[in-house]
Short mmCIF file of C-alpha atoms in Angstrom, two decimals:
data_model
loop_
_atom_site.label_atom_id
_atom_site.label_comp_id
_atom_site.label_asym_id
_atom_site.label_seq_id
_atom_site.Cartn_x
_atom_site.Cartn_y
_atom_site.Cartn_z
CA MET A 1270 -7.37 20.40 13.82
CA LEU A 1271 -4.22 18.90 12.34
CA PHE A 1272 -1.70 21.22 13.98
CA LYS A 1273 -1.84 23.78 16.71
CA ASP A 1274 -2.78 27.18 15.33
CA PHE A 1275 0.02 29.30 16.78
CA ALA A 1276 -1.53 32.46 15.36
CA ARG A 1277 -4.34 32.23 17.94
CA ASP A 1278 -1.87 32.72 20.80
CA VAL A 1279 -0.22 35.90 19.52
CA ASN A 1280 -1.20 39.43 20.42
CA PRO A 1281 -2.11 42.05 17.77
CA HIS A 1282 1.40 43.50 17.77
CA GLN A 1283 2.93 40.05 17.14
CA ALA A 1284 0.36 39.38 14.43
CA TYR A 1285 1.36 42.61 12.68
CA ARG A 1286 5.06 41.66 12.82
CA ILE A 1287 4.34 38.15 11.51
CA LYS A 1288 2.30 39.60 8.63
CA LYS A 1289 5.08 42.04 7.80
CA LEU A 1290 7.72 39.29 7.92
CA SER A 1291 5.57 37.04 5.73
CA ARG A 1292 5.49 39.72 3.03
CA GLN A 1293 9.28 40.02 3.25
CA LEU A 1294 9.55 36.22 2.97
CA GLU A 1295 7.74 36.28 -0.37
CA THR A 1296 10.25 38.73 -1.85
CA ALA A 1297 13.48 37.23 -0.42
CA GLU A 1298 16.31 37.28 -2.96
CA SER A 1299 18.42 34.42 -1.57
CA TYR A 1300 18.06 31.37 0.63
CA ALA A 1301 20.12 32.99 3.38
CA GLU A 1302 17.72 35.94 3.44
CA TRP A 1303 14.68 33.64 3.27
CA LYS A 1304 15.95 31.49 6.13
CA SER A 1305 16.72 34.50 8.34
CA ILE A 1306 13.18 35.86 7.90
CA ALA A 1307 11.62 32.39 8.29
CA LEU A 1308 13.38 31.87 11.64
CA LYS A 1309 12.03 35.20 12.87
CA ILE A 1310 8.49 34.15 11.90
CA ASP A 1311 8.90 30.84 13.75
CA GLU A 1312 10.10 32.75 16.81
CA GLU A 1313 7.33 35.34 16.71
CA SER A 1314 4.57 32.78 16.17
CA GLY A 1315 5.72 30.46 18.94
CA ALA A 1316 6.30 27.61 16.49
CA GLN A 1317 9.81 27.16 17.92
CA GLU A 1318 8.22 25.85 21.12
CA TRP A 1319 6.72 22.97 19.13
CA LYS A 1320 10.24 21.84 18.25
CA LEU A 1321 11.04 21.28 21.94
CA ASP A 1322 7.99 19.07 22.53
CA ASN A 1323 8.72 15.43 21.70
CA CYS A 1324 5.04 14.51 21.50
CA SER A 1325 3.80 13.79 17.98
CA PRO A 1326 1.60 11.13 16.36
CA TYR A 1327 3.90 11.09 13.32
CA PHE A 1328 7.09 9.55 14.77
CA ASP A 1329 8.16 7.33 17.67
CA ALA A 1330 9.99 9.73 19.98
CA GLU A 1331 10.74 6.99 22.53
CA ILE A 1332 12.88 5.05 20.05
CA ILE A 1333 14.78 8.18 19.01
CA VAL A 1334 15.44 9.29 22.62
CA HIS A 1335 16.74 5.82 23.53
CA ARG A 1336 18.98 5.52 20.46
CA LEU A 1337 20.29 9.07 20.86
CA ALA A 1338 21.40 8.32 24.44
CA LEU A 1339 23.19 5.14 23.35
CA LEU A 1340 24.94 6.78 20.39
CA ARG A 1341 26.12 9.69 22.52
CA ARG A 1342 27.39 7.44 25.32
CA TYR A 1343 29.25 5.02 23.02
CA ARG A 1344 30.91 7.86 21.09
CA GLN A 1345 32.00 9.73 24.21
CA GLN A 1346 33.33 6.55 25.83
CA LYS A 1347 34.99 5.50 22.54
CA ARG A 1348 33.21 2.15 22.56
CA THR A 1349 33.76 1.76 18.83
CA ARG A 1350 32.34 -1.73 18.31
CA ASP A 1351 29.17 -0.89 20.22
CA LEU A 1352 28.86 2.36 18.27
CA MET A 1353 29.24 0.55 14.95
CA TYR A 1354 26.62 -1.98 16.00
CA ILE A 1355 24.01 0.59 16.98
CA LEU A 1356 24.70 2.70 13.87
CA SER A 1357 24.29 -0.28 11.55
CA GLU A 1358 21.07 -1.19 13.32
CA GLY A 1359 19.32 2.02 12.28
CA LEU A 1360 20.85 3.17 8.99
CA THR A 1361 17.79 4.57 7.26
CA TYR A 1362 16.74 8.17 6.70
CA ASP A 1363 13.25 7.56 8.13
CA ILE A 1364 13.95 5.40 11.19
CA ALA A 1365 11.02 5.63 13.63
CA ASN A 1366 9.28 7.64 10.88
CA ILE A 1367 11.39 10.78 11.45
CA GLY A 1368 11.18 11.56 7.72
CA HIS A 1369 7.41 12.04 7.80
CA PRO A 1370 6.55 15.19 5.76
CA LEU A 1371 4.17 16.53 8.42
CA LEU A 1372 7.08 16.83 10.85
CA PHE A 1373 8.41 19.54 8.52
CA SER A 1374 5.12 21.37 7.98
CA VAL A 1375 4.79 23.19 11.30
CA THR A 1376 7.84 25.44 11.32
CA HIS A 1377 9.36 27.17 8.31
CA VAL A 1378 12.85 25.91 9.23
CA GLY A 1379 13.69 22.60 10.87
CA THR A 1380 11.69 20.00 12.74
CA LYS A 1381 11.55 18.51 16.24
CA LYS A 1382 14.78 19.24 18.10
CA ILE A 1383 15.12 15.62 19.19
CA ILE A 1384 15.14 14.60 15.50
CA GLU A 1385 17.74 17.25 14.63
CA ASP A 1386 19.87 16.11 17.59
CA TYR A 1387 19.57 12.48 16.56
CA VAL A 1388 20.61 13.07 12.93
CA SER A 1389 23.51 15.21 14.16
CA GLU A 1390 24.63 12.51 16.60
CA VAL A 1391 24.53 9.80 13.92
CA SER A 1392 26.75 11.99 11.73
CA GLU A 1393 29.15 12.67 14.60
CA GLY A 1394 29.34 8.95 15.40
CA LEU A 1395 30.20 8.13 11.80
CA ALA A 1396 32.79 10.92 11.70
CA PHE A 1397 34.40 9.57 14.89
CA ILE A 1398 34.82 6.10 13.34
CA ALA A 1399 36.52 7.63 10.29
CA SER A 1400 38.79 9.87 12.39
CA GLU A 1401 42.24 9.21 13.79
CA ASP A 1402 40.74 9.13 17.31
CA CYS A 1403 39.30 5.74 16.44
CA GLU A 1404 42.46 3.65 16.82
CA CYS A 1405 41.07 0.13 17.19
CA LEU A 1406 40.20 -0.24 13.48
CA THR A 1407 42.51 -0.51 10.49
CA SER A 1408 41.95 1.61 7.38
CA GLU A 1409 40.63 -1.46 5.54
CA GLU A 1410 38.14 -2.17 8.31
CA LYS A 1411 36.93 1.43 8.29
CA ILE A 1412 36.54 1.48 4.51
CA GLY A 1413 34.65 -1.82 4.62
CA PHE A 1414 32.31 -0.48 7.31
CA PHE A 1415 31.52 2.70 5.39
CA GLU A 1416 31.02 0.86 2.10
CA GLN A 1417 28.49 -1.34 3.88
CA CYS A 1418 26.86 1.76 5.38
CA GLN A 1419 26.60 3.36 1.95
CA LYS A 1420 24.78 0.33 0.55
CA ALA A 1421 22.47 0.12 3.54
CA PHE A 1422 21.57 3.82 3.55
CA GLY A 1423 21.15 4.24 -0.22
CA GLN A 1424 21.13 7.50 -2.14
CA PRO A 1425 18.57 10.10 -3.28
CA ALA A 1426 17.29 10.77 -6.79
CA MET A 1427 16.09 13.99 -8.42
CA MET A 1428 13.18 13.73 -10.88
CA PHE A 1429 12.24 16.48 -13.35
CA SER A 1430 8.76 16.43 -14.87
CA GLY A 1431 7.64 17.52 -18.31
CA GLY A 1432 6.01 20.89 -18.86
CA SER A 1433 7.32 22.41 -22.09
CA THR A 1434 8.83 25.89 -21.51
CA LEU A 1435 7.61 25.76 -17.89
CA GLY A 1436 10.49 23.32 -17.44
CA LEU A 1437 12.75 26.35 -16.95
CA PHE A 1438 11.41 26.13 -13.37
CA HIS A 1439 13.74 23.13 -12.94
CA THR A 1440 16.80 25.38 -13.33
CA GLY A 1441 15.76 27.26 -10.18
CA VAL A 1442 15.32 24.01 -8.28
CA CYS A 1443 18.81 22.87 -9.37
CA LYS A 1444 20.34 26.24 -8.48
CA ALA A 1445 18.87 26.22 -4.97
CA LEU A 1446 19.95 22.65 -4.28
CA MET A 1447 23.45 23.07 -5.72
CA GLU A 1448 24.07 26.20 -3.66
CA GLN A 1449 23.37 24.13 -0.53
CA ASP A 1450 25.34 21.10 -1.82
CA LEU A 1451 22.17 19.00 -1.82
CA MET A 1452 21.91 18.02 -5.48
CA PRO A 1453 21.57 14.22 -5.91
CA LYS A 1454 23.85 12.38 -8.33
CA VAL A 1455 20.97 10.36 -9.80
CA LEU A 1456 18.71 12.40 -12.10
CA SER A 1457 15.73 11.53 -14.25
CA GLY A 1458 13.81 13.65 -16.70
CA SER A 1459 10.99 13.39 -19.17
CA SER A 1460 10.05 15.87 -21.89
CA ALA A 1461 11.19 19.33 -20.68
CA GLY A 1462 12.77 17.65 -17.66
CA ALA A 1463 14.84 15.51 -20.03
CA ILE A 1464 16.46 18.69 -21.41
CA MET A 1465 17.47 19.75 -17.88
CA THR A 1466 18.80 16.27 -17.13
CA GLY A 1467 20.68 16.09 -20.44
CA MET A 1468 22.25 19.53 -20.03
CA LEU A 1469 23.75 18.58 -16.67
CA GLY A 1470 24.56 15.03 -17.72
CA VAL A 1471 26.92 15.97 -20.57
CA SER A 1472 28.74 18.71 -18.63
CA LYS A 1473 31.65 18.72 -16.23
CA PRO A 1474 30.79 19.49 -12.56
CA SER A 1475 32.69 22.78 -12.82
CA GLU A 1476 30.28 23.86 -15.59
CA PHE A 1477 27.00 23.17 -13.76
CA MET A 1478 26.45 26.65 -12.32
CA GLU A 1479 27.35 28.27 -15.65
CA ILE A 1480 24.66 26.20 -17.37
CA LEU A 1481 22.12 27.39 -14.81
CA LYS A 1482 22.70 30.98 -15.91
CA GLY A 1483 20.51 30.06 -18.85
CA HIS A 1484 22.46 31.14 -21.93
CA ASN A 1485 22.25 27.64 -23.47
CA PHE A 1486 18.47 27.58 -23.08
CA TYR A 1487 17.73 30.58 -25.31
CA SER A 1488 16.71 29.01 -28.58
CA GLU A 1489 14.02 28.63 -31.23
CA ALA A 1490 13.11 25.18 -29.94
CA PHE A 1491 9.48 25.69 -30.95
CA HIS A 1492 8.75 26.58 -34.56
CA PHE A 1493 5.14 25.98 -35.56
CA ARG A 1494 4.38 24.62 -38.99
CA LYS A 1495 2.24 26.36 -41.58
CA LEU A 1496 -1.39 25.34 -42.02
CA SER A 1497 -0.62 23.97 -45.50
CA ASP A 1498 2.04 21.70 -44.02
CA LEU A 1499 -0.32 20.51 -41.29
CA LEU A 1500 -2.98 19.58 -43.83
CA ARG A 1501 -0.51 17.33 -45.62
CA GLY A 1502 -0.08 15.34 -42.41
CA ASN A 1503 3.19 13.58 -41.56
CA GLY A 1504 4.11 15.59 -38.50
CA GLY A 1505 2.96 17.52 -35.47
CA LEU A 1506 2.06 21.13 -34.83
CA ALA A 1507 5.73 22.06 -34.38
CA ASP A 1508 8.70 21.38 -36.65
CA VAL A 1509 10.89 18.82 -34.91
CA LYS A 1510 14.00 19.95 -36.86
CA TYR A 1511 14.38 23.10 -34.75
CA LEU A 1512 14.25 21.16 -31.48
CA LYS A 1513 16.66 18.57 -32.89
CA ASN A 1514 19.18 21.24 -33.89
CA PHE A 1515 18.92 22.86 -30.44
CA LEU A 1516 19.61 19.53 -28.69
CA LYS A 1517 22.51 18.53 -30.96
CA GLU A 1518 24.11 21.94 -30.50
CA ASN A 1519 23.91 21.79 -26.69
CA LEU A 1520 24.32 18.09 -25.96
CA GLY A 1521 26.81 17.15 -28.66
CA ASP A 1522 27.32 13.55 -29.80
CA MET A 1523 27.87 12.12 -26.33
CA THR A 1524 26.53 8.68 -25.39
CA PHE A 1525 25.10 7.86 -21.97
CA ALA A 1526 28.27 5.97 -21.04
CA GLU A 1527 30.43 8.94 -22.05
CA ALA A 1528 28.12 11.36 -20.21
CA LYS A 1529 28.49 9.44 -16.95
CA LYS A 1530 32.29 9.65 -17.17
CA THR A 1531 32.15 13.37 -17.94
CA SER A 1532 29.65 14.59 -15.34
CA GLY A 1533 29.81 11.89 -12.67
CA LEU A 1534 26.00 11.87 -12.75
CA ASN A 1535 23.70 8.95 -13.40
CA ILE A 1536 21.21 10.49 -15.82
CA ASN A 1537 17.99 8.76 -16.88
CA ILE A 1538 15.76 9.84 -19.75
CA ALA A 1539 12.17 8.53 -19.86
CA VAL A 1540 10.91 7.55 -23.32
CA ALA A 1541 7.92 5.55 -24.47
CA PRO A 1542 7.38 3.44 -27.63
CA TYR A 1543 4.77 4.96 -29.95
CA ASP A 1544 3.00 1.61 -29.72
CA ALA A 1545 1.25 2.19 -26.39
CA SER A 1546 0.95 -1.54 -25.70
CA GLN A 1547 4.66 -1.53 -24.85
CA ASP A 1548 5.96 -0.26 -21.51
CA ALA A 1549 7.90 2.99 -21.16
CA ARG A 1550 11.65 2.76 -20.66
CA ILE A 1551 14.41 4.74 -19.02
CA MET A 1552 17.60 5.23 -21.02
CA ASN A 1553 20.84 5.48 -19.05
CA ALA A 1554 24.44 4.27 -18.92
CA TYR A 1555 23.27 0.79 -17.88
CA THR A 1556 20.25 0.17 -20.11
CA ALA A 1557 21.50 2.00 -23.23
CA PRO A 1558 25.20 2.91 -22.85
CA ASP A 1559 25.76 3.55 -26.58
CA LEU A 1560 22.62 5.62 -27.16
CA LEU A 1561 23.22 9.31 -27.95
CA VAL A 1562 21.89 11.54 -25.18
CA TRP A 1563 20.44 14.14 -27.57
CA SER A 1564 18.54 11.37 -29.37
CA ALA A 1565 16.90 10.14 -26.16
CA VAL A 1566 16.04 13.69 -25.09
CA LEU A 1567 14.48 14.40 -28.50
CA ALA A 1568 12.29 11.29 -28.16
CA SER A 1569 11.33 12.27 -24.63
CA CYS A 1570 10.24 15.70 -25.92
CA ALA A 1571 8.13 14.22 -28.72
CA VAL A 1572 4.80 15.15 -27.14
CA PRO A 1573 1.97 13.53 -29.15
CA ILE A 1574 0.27 16.05 -31.49
CA LEU A 1575 2.95 18.71 -30.85
CA PHE A 1576 5.84 16.66 -32.29
CA PRO A 1577 5.83 13.49 -34.40
CA PRO A 1578 7.28 10.21 -33.03
CA VAL A 1579 11.02 9.91 -33.62
CA LYS A 1580 13.62 7.18 -34.04
CA LEU A 1581 16.64 6.84 -31.77
CA THR A 1582 20.32 6.96 -32.76
CA SER A 1583 23.25 5.21 -31.10
CA LYS A 1584 27.02 5.40 -31.59
CA ARG A 1585 28.79 2.17 -32.46
CA TYR A 1586 32.17 1.10 -31.05
CA ASP A 1587 33.88 2.53 -34.17
CA GLY A 1588 32.16 5.92 -33.85
CA GLN A 1589 29.58 5.31 -36.58
CA PHE A 1590 26.00 6.42 -35.93
CA THR A 1591 23.47 3.60 -36.25
CA PRO A 1592 19.70 3.26 -35.61
CA TYR A 1593 18.71 2.11 -32.13
CA MET A 1594 15.93 -0.50 -32.42
CA ALA A 1595 15.40 0.66 -35.97
CA SER A 1596 11.79 -0.52 -36.31
CA THR A 1597 10.57 1.34 -33.20
CA ARG A 1598 9.43 4.96 -32.98
CA TRP A 1599 9.40 6.79 -29.67
CA VAL A 1600 7.43 9.56 -27.95
CA ASP A 1601 7.37 11.68 -24.80
CA GLY A 1602 8.16 9.56 -21.74
CA SER A 1603 5.90 11.59 -19.47
CA VAL A 1604 2.76 10.15 -21.07
CA ARG A 1605 3.46 6.84 -19.32
CA SER A 1606 6.42 7.39 -16.98
CA ASP A 1607 6.89 10.98 -15.85
CA PHE A 1608 8.65 9.83 -12.67
CA PRO A 1609 10.26 6.36 -13.15
CA GLN A 1610 10.83 5.81 -9.43
CA GLU A 1611 10.61 2.03 -9.23
CA LYS A 1612 12.95 1.41 -12.16
CA MET A 1613 15.58 3.78 -10.77
CA ALA A 1614 15.28 2.28 -7.28
CA ARG A 1615 16.27 -1.13 -8.67
CA LEU A 1616 19.29 0.28 -10.52
CA TYR A 1617 20.68 2.80 -8.03
CA ASN A 1618 19.60 1.76 -4.52
CA ILE A 1619 17.39 4.84 -4.10
CA ASN A 1620 16.22 5.66 -0.58
CA TYR A 1621 14.13 8.76 -1.27
CA THR A 1622 13.18 10.92 -4.25
CA ILE A 1623 12.84 14.65 -4.86
CA ALA A 1624 10.25 15.54 -7.49
CA SER A 1625 10.20 18.84 -9.38
CA GLN A 1626 6.73 19.00 -10.94
CA VAL A 1627 5.47 21.60 -13.44
CA ASN A 1628 3.32 19.53 -15.80
CA PRO A 1629 0.33 21.81 -16.51
CA HIS A 1630 -2.18 18.94 -16.50
CA ILE A 1631 -0.89 17.66 -13.14
CA VAL A 1632 -0.08 20.71 -10.98
CA PRO A 1633 -3.72 21.85 -10.55
CA PHE A 1634 -4.59 18.48 -8.99
CA MET A 1635 -1.59 18.12 -6.68
CA GLN A 1636 -1.98 18.48 -2.93
CA ASN A 1637 0.45 19.89 -0.41
CA ASP A 1638 1.80 17.62 2.33
CA ILE A 1639 -0.77 18.67 4.92
CA SER A 1640 -3.67 17.88 2.58
CA ARG A 1641 -2.16 14.58 1.44
CA PHE A 1642 -1.40 13.14 4.87
CA ARG A 1643 -4.19 14.51 7.05
CA LYS A 1644 -6.53 11.77 8.28
CA ASP A 1645 -9.21 13.67 10.17
CA MET A 1646 -12.90 13.18 9.40
CA LEU A 1647 -13.11 16.32 7.26
CA SER A 1648 -10.50 14.93 4.85
CA TRP A 1649 -12.42 11.72 4.11
CA PRO A 1650 -14.80 13.04 1.41
CA GLU A 1651 -11.96 14.49 -0.68
CA ARG A 1652 -9.83 11.36 -0.26
CA ILE A 1653 -12.72 9.14 -1.35
CA ILE A 1654 -13.50 11.35 -4.36
CA ARG A 1655 -9.85 11.39 -5.48
CA ARG A 1656 -9.37 7.64 -5.17
CA GLN A 1657 -12.67 6.63 -6.68
CA GLY A 1658 -12.41 9.27 -9.39
CA LYS A 1659 -9.14 7.72 -10.56
CA VAL A 1660 -10.65 4.21 -10.51
CA ILE A 1661 -13.74 5.35 -12.45
CA THR A 1662 -11.67 7.25 -15.03
CA LYS A 1663 -9.48 4.19 -15.68
CA GLY A 1664 -12.59 2.01 -15.90
CA VAL A 1665 -14.19 4.32 -18.48
CA MET A 1666 -11.01 4.31 -20.55
CA ASP A 1667 -10.80 0.52 -20.41
CA PHE A 1668 -14.42 0.26 -21.53
CA ALA A 1669 -13.79 2.72 -24.39
CA ARG A 1670 -10.66 0.84 -25.49
CA GLU A 1671 -12.65 -2.37 -25.73
CA ARG A 1672 -15.38 -0.71 -27.84
CA VAL A 1673 -13.31 1.44 -30.21
CA GLY A 1674 -9.97 -0.34 -30.01
CA SER A 1675 -10.15 -1.27 -33.67
CA VAL A 1676 -9.56 2.39 -34.68
CA PRO A 1677 -5.77 2.82 -34.20
CA PRO A 1678 -5.63 6.63 -33.64
CA ILE A 1679 -8.40 6.54 -31.04
CA ARG A 1680 -6.95 3.45 -29.37
CA ARG A 1681 -3.54 5.12 -29.18
CA LEU A 1682 -5.04 8.30 -27.69
CA LEU A 1683 -6.91 6.29 -25.04
CA ASP A 1684 -3.77 4.28 -24.24
CA HIS A 1685 -1.79 7.49 -23.71
CA GLY A 1686 -4.61 8.93 -21.60
CA TYR A 1687 -4.70 5.79 -19.47
CA GLY A 1688 -0.94 6.09 -18.94
CA VAL A 1689 -1.31 9.71 -17.78
CA VAL A 1690 -4.04 8.83 -15.25
CA ASP A 1691 -2.36 5.65 -13.97
CA GLN A 1692 0.96 7.25 -12.93
CA ARG A 1693 2.27 8.29 -9.55
CA TYR A 1694 3.22 11.96 -9.68
CA TYR A 1695 4.57 12.42 -6.16
CA GLY A 1696 8.07 11.88 -4.82
CA ASP A 1697 9.07 11.73 -1.15
CA VAL A 1698 9.85 15.45 -1.35
CA ASN A 1699 7.76 17.50 -3.80
CA ILE A 1700 8.66 20.89 -5.28
CA VAL A 1701 5.66 22.08 -7.26
CA GLY A 1702 5.49 24.95 -9.75
CA LYS A 1703 2.87 27.67 -9.76
CA GLN A 1704 -0.30 27.34 -11.78
CA SER A 1705 -2.17 30.28 -13.29
CA LEU A 1706 -3.50 31.42 -16.64
CA ARG A 1707 -0.27 33.36 -17.13
CA HIS A 1708 1.75 30.17 -16.73
CA TYR A 1709 -0.31 28.40 -19.37
CA SER A 1710 0.56 31.25 -21.74
CA TYR A 1711 4.26 30.55 -21.12
CA MET A 1712 4.04 26.93 -22.22
CA LEU A 1713 4.88 27.12 -25.91
CA GLN A 1714 6.95 30.30 -25.87
CA ASN A 1715 10.57 29.98 -26.90
CA PRO A 1716 12.87 30.56 -23.91
CA ARG A 1717 13.96 34.18 -23.55
CA PRO A 1718 16.08 35.89 -20.85
CA TYR A 1719 13.10 37.50 -19.10
CA LEU A 1720 11.02 34.31 -19.06
CA PHE A 1721 14.03 32.29 -17.90
CA LYS A 1722 14.61 34.68 -15.00
CA VAL A 1723 10.94 34.60 -13.92
CA LEU A 1724 10.63 30.80 -13.95
CA GLN A 1725 14.04 30.18 -12.41
CA ARG A 1726 13.23 32.46 -9.49
CA GLU A 1727 9.92 30.65 -9.02
CA GLY A 1728 11.85 27.37 -8.90
CA GLU A 1729 14.25 28.74 -6.28
CA ARG A 1730 11.49 30.10 -4.05
CA ALA A 1731 9.54 26.86 -4.28
CA THR A 1732 12.67 24.94 -3.21
CA TRP A 1733 13.72 27.05 -0.21
CA PRO A 1734 10.91 25.82 2.10
CA LYS A 1735 11.99 22.22 1.34
CA ILE A 1736 15.68 22.71 2.15
CA SER A 1737 15.31 21.74 5.84
CA LEU A 1738 13.56 18.50 4.94
CA ILE A 1739 16.11 17.62 2.26
CA GLU A 1740 19.05 18.50 4.56
CA THR A 1741 17.70 16.18 7.25
CA HIS A 1742 17.25 13.34 4.75
CA ALA A 1743 20.66 13.91 3.17
CA ARG A 1744 22.96 14.59 6.12
CA VAL A 1745 23.78 11.00 7.11
CA GLY A 1746 24.29 9.92 3.49
CA LYS A 1747 26.62 12.86 2.83
CA THR A 1748 28.58 12.10 6.01
CA ILE A 1749 29.08 8.50 4.86
CA GLN A 1750 30.22 9.73 1.44
CA HIS A 1751 32.67 12.28 2.91
CA CYS A 1752 34.12 9.71 5.33
CA LEU A 1753 34.72 7.26 2.50
CA GLU A 1754 36.38 9.95 0.39
CA LEU A 1755 38.64 10.89 3.31
CA LEU A 1756 39.62 7.29 4.03
CA HIS A 1757 40.37 6.54 0.38
CA TYR A 1758 42.45 9.73 0.15
CA GLN A 1759 44.45 8.82 3.27
CA LYS A 1760 45.13 5.40 1.79
CA SER A 1761 46.12 6.69 -1.66
CA PRO A 1762 49.74 6.04 -2.81
CA GLU A 1763 50.47 9.78 -3.13
CA LYS A 1764 49.40 10.40 0.46
CA GLN A 1765 51.41 7.44 1.77
CA HIS A 1766 54.47 8.58 -0.20
CA ALA A 1767 54.19 12.12 1.20
CA GLU A 1768 53.96 10.76 4.75
CA PHE A 1769 57.01 8.52 4.14
CA ILE A 1770 59.06 11.50 2.93
CA ALA A 1771 57.96 13.59 5.94
CA VAL A 1772 59.16 10.82 8.27
#
């Protein structure tokens, strides 16, 4: 058995209370309410006792206990240089494997207490170095130390999958993370996820929560063509003009470079050349600064068969619109790069990723953390079938491409299929949408208030159980960021002038 079954140790009265609380958990209306109920379940089930036991095969408790004692002693004794040395030595969110997903799968809220204490102590040590109590360092030395820490620790990224109208689920994920101040500043999106990324990317931070109310999403984005038009060819099942108008109305004529200045976010849109022999790309303020955001999002939404391939548009230095790689047509990025993790890691120093996944052809095959990481004998058959099934599928597609590659439409379809199978669809933290026949019926509906509310709430509820894990990953990075902001503020000319006048 992977974990201790706490339910076996409870009496019938406790079991009744746990069952009752579990029903309440499913209908919680806010994270605060969800967390309060979840803590009661952990207490009733005895899962809280697991937090006090340092024994676990998934992390090295001995390293954490030793480092925690040193950090606490150096901070309390104000041994700043020793504290800086030991902090620099272990600046990673998963030191001694404390970020392992299975350490967050036993209790509803939190993980081992020694891990929580360690992360808290690292944050307190960093805060001490930035504070006025640390007198042996100059402001320049402190800023230099924290800038080095920021590079060493890295930053998180949020990735939104495709999924057509099911992408409204992403708004609930964003809402839950923003309410807890856990939203990363690096975002990527493909297809429906590109719309979510674009909406946030062209907006000011003060407008984010207003966007998540959904008013900008209600639109006739999908307008299916008549049969007579389909028979003539030259297009997909849906009329791309309606989607294009929706995107231009909501994203404006802002380039990626302009979007970064406006929102402070690093947004990345995944697109793929229609010629499947070319690799997919991510468009952002570094790789395509002059490209119009709405143009990249439109290309990322150009799902083969549903929409035709599109051309991209950029804005020249004089404000004129010009074709971007005029001879190339582009399609949905999710067919070959739903989650462009490696490319973003090179650009932004990413340390971990959060994936919001609602793609209808992916969700049914995704596993939860316990199923993915379990290594007992009973898990071997499924693991072998999954791995070999992927290898066999790719082999069959390769064989078919060699035999019928001379027929362009079939070759292109096989290339896209190969790209879908060959991708990695998991992040370090995974927030996965529901999958049912009802959800498939939502896919090509135009967004409406009721549907928006349903899918957003599903996104929120799917995110709440992951908050503890994300908080643990994010706390040290956020402490470093806040310390740097404080030190830069204290050194600013306005602050120095105000202090001079006060003296």
